[in-house]
Amino acid sequence: MGREMRGREVSEAEVDQWVEEAEAGYDVEELKARMGRPARGAEASHVVPVRLTVEELAAVMARAEREHLNRSEAIRAALAAWSHAA
């Protein structure tokens, strides 16, 4: 039985190397430090689900593409502009 990871065949040598590494032990603090997305601030960020119509999302994505931003960056920029306008 072959082993695959991300569509690539994994050799017995690779599996043996990973087993040896695991048996030697991992630095838990190092693993914790590299888990998840990088922090955006001193505290954990909050995920806020928002429902958008197809048209609203298309408009956000069009502007994001023009400004070379990803969707989250574009939405954060729009929120910052709106909240500072008051």
Coordinates of N, CA, C and O in Angstrom, one line a residue:
M1 N 0.9 -1.2 0.0 CA 0.0 0.0 0.0 C 0.9 1.2 0.0 O 1.8 1.4 0.8
G2 N 0.7 2.1 -1.0 CA 1.5 3.3 -1.1 C 1.0 4.4 -0.1 O -0.2 4.4 0.2
R3 N 1.9 5.3 0.2 CA 1.5 6.4 1.1 C 1.7 7.7 0.2 O 2.6 7.9 -0.5
E4 N 0.7 8.6 0.4 CA 0.7 9.8 -0.3 C 0.5 11.0 0.6 O -0.2 10.8 1.6
M5 N 1.1 12.1 0.4 CA 0.9 13.3 1.1 C 0.9 14.5 0.1 O 1.8 14.7 -0.6
R6 N -0.3 15.2 0.1 CA -0.5 16.3 -0.8 C -0.2 15.8 -2.3 O 0.4 16.5 -3.1
G7 N -0.7 14.6 -2.6 CA -0.6 14.1 -3.9 C 0.7 13.6 -4.3 O 0.9 13.2 -5.5
R8 N 1.7 13.5 -3.4 CA 3.0 13.0 -3.7 C 3.3 11.7 -2.9 O 2.9 11.6 -1.8
E9 N 3.9 10.8 -3.6 CA 4.3 9.5 -3.0 C 5.3 9.7 -1.9 O 6.3 10.5 -2.1
V10 N 5.1 9.1 -0.7 CA 6.0 9.3 0.4 C 6.8 8.0 0.5 O 6.2 6.9 0.6
S11 N 8.1 8.1 0.6 CA 9.0 6.9 0.6 C 9.1 6.4 2.1 O 8.8 7.1 3.0
E12 N 9.5 5.1 2.2 CA 9.7 4.5 3.5 C 10.8 5.3 4.2 O 10.8 5.4 5.4
A13 N 11.8 5.7 3.5 CA 12.9 6.5 4.1 C 12.4 7.7 4.8 O 12.9 8.1 5.9
E14 N 11.5 8.4 4.1 CA 10.9 9.7 4.7 C 10.2 9.3 6.0 O 10.3 10.0 7.0
V15 N 9.4 8.3 5.9 CA 8.6 7.9 7.1 C 9.5 7.5 8.2 O 9.3 7.9 9.4
D16 N 10.6 6.7 7.9 CA 11.5 6.4 8.9 C 12.2 7.6 9.6 O 12.4 7.7 10.8
Q17 N 12.5 8.6 8.7 CA 13.1 9.8 9.2 C 12.2 10.5 10.2 O 12.6 11.0 11.2
W18 N 10.9 10.6 9.8 CA 9.9 11.3 10.6 C 9.7 10.6 11.9 O 9.5 11.2 13.0
V19 N 9.7 9.2 11.9 CA 9.5 8.5 13.1 C 10.7 8.7 14.1 O 10.5 9.0 15.3
E20 N 11.9 8.7 13.5 CA 13.1 9.0 14.3 C 13.1 10.3 14.9 O 13.4 10.5 16.1
E21 N 12.7 11.3 14.2 CA 12.5 12.7 14.6 C 11.5 12.8 15.8 O 11.8 13.4 16.8
A22 N 10.4 12.1 15.6 CA 9.3 12.1 16.6 C 9.8 11.4 17.9 O 9.5 11.9 19.0
E23 N 10.5 10.3 17.7 CA 10.9 9.6 18.9 C 12.0 10.4 19.7 O 12.1 10.2 20.9
A24 N 12.8 11.2 19.0 CA 13.8 12.0 19.7 C 13.1 13.1 20.5 O 13.7 13.7 21.4
G25 N 11.9 13.5 20.1 CA 11.2 14.6 20.8 C 11.2 15.9 20.1 O 12.2 16.2 19.3
Y26 N 10.2 16.7 20.3 CA 10.1 18.0 19.7 C 10.1 19.1 20.8 O 9.7 18.8 21.9
D27 N 10.6 20.2 20.4 CA 10.6 21.4 21.3 C 9.2 22.0 21.3 O 8.8 22.6 20.3
V28 N 8.4 21.8 22.3 CA 7.0 22.2 22.3 C 6.9 23.7 22.1 O 6.0 24.2 21.4
E29 N 7.7 24.5 22.8 CA 7.7 25.9 22.7 C 7.9 26.4 21.3 O 7.3 27.3 20.8
E30 N 8.8 25.7 20.6 CA 9.1 26.1 19.2 C 7.9 25.8 18.3 O 7.5 26.5 17.4
L31 N 7.2 24.6 18.5 CA 6.0 24.3 17.8 C 4.9 25.2 18.0 O 4.2 25.7 17.1
K32 N 4.7 25.6 19.3 CA 3.7 26.6 19.6 C 3.9 27.9 18.9 O 3.0 28.6 18.5
A33 N 5.2 28.3 18.8 CA 5.5 29.6 18.3 C 5.2 29.7 16.8 O 4.9 30.8 16.2
R34 N 5.2 28.6 16.1 CA 5.0 28.6 14.7 C 3.6 28.1 14.2 O 3.4 28.0 13.1
M35 N 2.7 27.9 15.2 CA 1.4 27.4 14.8 C 0.5 28.5 14.5 O 0.5 29.6 15.2
G36 N -0.3 28.4 13.5 CA -1.3 29.4 13.2 C -0.8 30.6 12.5 O 0.3 30.6 12.1
R37 N -1.7 31.5 12.3 CA -1.4 32.7 11.5 C -0.6 33.6 12.4 O -0.8 33.6 13.7
P38 N 0.2 34.5 11.8 CA 0.9 35.5 12.7 C 0.0 36.4 13.3 O -1.1 36.8 12.8
A39 N 0.3 36.9 14.5 CA -0.5 37.8 15.3 C -0.6 39.1 14.6 O 0.4 39.6 14.0
R40 N -1.7 39.8 14.7 CA -1.9 41.1 14.1 C -1.7 42.2 15.1 O -1.5 43.4 14.8
G41 N -1.7 41.8 16.4 CA -1.6 42.8 17.5 C -1.1 42.1 18.7 O -0.7 40.9 18.7
A42 N -1.1 42.8 19.9 CA -0.7 42.2 21.1 C -1.6 41.1 21.6 O -1.2 40.2 22.3
E43 N -2.9 41.2 21.2 CA -3.8 40.2 21.7 C -4.4 39.5 20.5 O -4.2 39.9 19.3
A44 N -5.1 38.4 20.7 CA -5.7 37.6 19.7 C -6.7 38.4 18.9 O -7.5 39.2 19.6
S45 N -6.8 38.2 17.6 CA -7.8 38.9 16.8 C -9.1 38.1 16.9 O -9.1 36.9 17.3
H46 N -10.2 38.8 16.6 CA -11.5 38.2 16.6 C -12.0 37.9 15.2 O -11.8 38.8 14.3
V47 N -12.6 36.8 15.0 CA -13.2 36.5 13.7 C -14.6 36.9 13.7 O -15.3 36.6 14.7
V48 N -15.0 37.8 12.8 CA -16.4 38.3 12.7 C -17.0 37.9 11.4 O -16.7 38.5 10.4
P49 N -17.9 36.9 11.4 CA -18.5 36.5 10.2 C -19.5 37.6 9.7 O -20.2 38.2 10.5
V50 N -19.4 37.9 8.4 CA -20.3 38.9 7.8 C -20.9 38.3 6.5 O -20.2 37.7 5.7
R51 N -22.2 38.5 6.3 CA -22.8 38.0 5.1 C -22.8 39.2 4.1 O -23.2 40.3 4.4
L52 N -22.4 38.9 2.9 CA -22.4 39.8 1.8 C -23.1 39.2 0.6 O -23.1 38.0 0.4
T53 N -23.8 40.1 -0.1 CA -24.4 39.6 -1.4 C -23.3 39.4 -2.4 O -22.2 39.8 -2.2
V54 N -23.7 38.7 -3.4 CA -22.8 38.4 -4.5 C -22.2 39.7 -5.1 O -21.0 39.8 -5.3
E55 N -23.1 40.7 -5.2 CA -22.6 42.0 -5.7 C -21.7 42.7 -4.8 O -20.7 43.3 -5.2
E56 N -22.0 42.7 -3.5 CA -21.1 43.3 -2.5 C -19.7 42.7 -2.5 O -18.7 43.4 -2.5
L57 N -19.7 41.4 -2.5 CA -18.4 40.7 -2.5 C -17.6 40.9 -3.8 O -16.4 41.1 -3.8
A58 N -18.3 41.0 -4.9 CA -17.7 41.2 -6.2 C -17.1 42.6 -6.2 O -15.9 42.8 -6.7
A59 N -17.8 43.6 -5.6 CA -17.2 45.0 -5.5 C -16.0 45.0 -4.6 O -15.0 45.7 -4.9
V60 N -16.0 44.3 -3.5 CA -14.9 44.2 -2.6 C -13.7 43.6 -3.3 O -12.6 44.1 -3.2
M61 N -13.9 42.5 -4.0 CA -12.9 41.8 -4.6 C -12.3 42.6 -5.8 O -11.1 42.6 -6.0
A62 N -13.1 43.3 -6.5 CA -12.6 44.2 -7.6 C -11.7 45.3 -7.1 O -10.6 45.5 -7.6
R63 N -12.1 45.9 -6.0 CA -11.3 47.0 -5.4 C -10.0 46.4 -4.8 O -8.9 46.9 -5.0
A64 N -10.1 45.2 -4.2 CA -9.0 44.6 -3.6 C -7.9 44.3 -4.7 O -6.7 44.5 -4.5
E65 N -8.4 43.8 -5.8 CA -7.5 43.4 -6.9 C -6.8 44.7 -7.4 O -5.6 44.7 -7.7
R66 N -7.6 45.8 -7.6 CA -7.0 47.0 -8.1 C -5.9 47.5 -7.1 O -4.9 48.1 -7.6
E67 N -6.1 47.3 -5.8 CA -5.2 47.8 -4.8 C -4.2 46.8 -4.4 O -3.4 47.0 -3.4
H68 N -4.2 45.6 -5.0 CA -3.3 44.5 -4.7 C -3.4 44.1 -3.2 O -2.4 44.0 -2.5
L69 N -4.6 43.9 -2.8 CA -4.9 43.5 -1.4 C -5.6 42.2 -1.5 O -6.3 41.9 -2.5
N70 N -5.5 41.4 -0.4 CA -6.4 40.2 -0.3 C -7.7 40.7 0.3 O -7.9 41.8 0.7
R71 N -8.7 39.8 0.3 CA -10.0 40.1 0.8 C -10.0 40.7 2.2 O -10.7 41.7 2.5
S72 N -9.3 40.0 3.1 CA -9.3 40.5 4.5 C -8.7 41.9 4.6 O -9.2 42.7 5.3
E73 N -7.6 42.1 3.9 CA -6.9 43.4 3.9 C -7.9 44.5 3.4 O -7.9 45.6 4.0
A74 N -8.6 44.2 2.4 CA -9.5 45.2 1.8 C -10.6 45.5 2.7 O -11.0 46.7 2.9
I75 N -11.2 44.5 3.4 CA -12.3 44.7 4.3 C -11.8 45.5 5.5 O -12.5 46.4 6.0
R76 N -10.6 45.2 6.0 CA -10.1 45.9 7.2 C -9.8 47.4 6.8 O -10.1 48.3 7.6
A77 N -9.3 47.6 5.6 CA -9.1 49.0 5.1 C -10.4 49.8 5.0 O -10.5 50.9 5.4
A78 N -11.4 49.1 4.5 CA -12.7 49.8 4.4 C -13.3 50.1 5.8 O -13.8 51.2 6.0
L79 N -13.1 49.2 6.7 CA -13.6 49.4 8.1 C -12.8 50.5 8.8 O -13.4 51.4 9.5
A80 N -11.5 50.6 8.6 CA -10.7 51.6 9.1 C -11.1 53.0 8.6 O -11.3 54.0 9.3
A81 N -11.3 53.1 7.3 CA -11.7 54.3 6.7 C -13.1 54.8 7.2 O -13.3 55.9 7.5
W82 N -14.0 53.9 7.3 CA -15.4 54.2 7.8 C -15.3 54.6 9.3 O -16.0 55.6 9.6
S83 N -14.6 53.9 10.1 CA -14.6 54.2 11.5 C -13.8 55.5 11.8 O -14.1 56.2 12.8
H84 N -12.9 55.9 11.0 CA -12.2 57.1 11.2 C -12.9 58.3 10.6 O -12.5 59.5 10.9
A85 N -13.9 58.1 9.8 CA -14.6 59.2 9.1 C -15.6 59.9 10.1 O -16.0 61.0 9.8
A86 N -15.9 59.2 11.2 CA -16.9 59.7 12.1 C -16.4 60.9 12.9 O -15.3 61.1 13.1

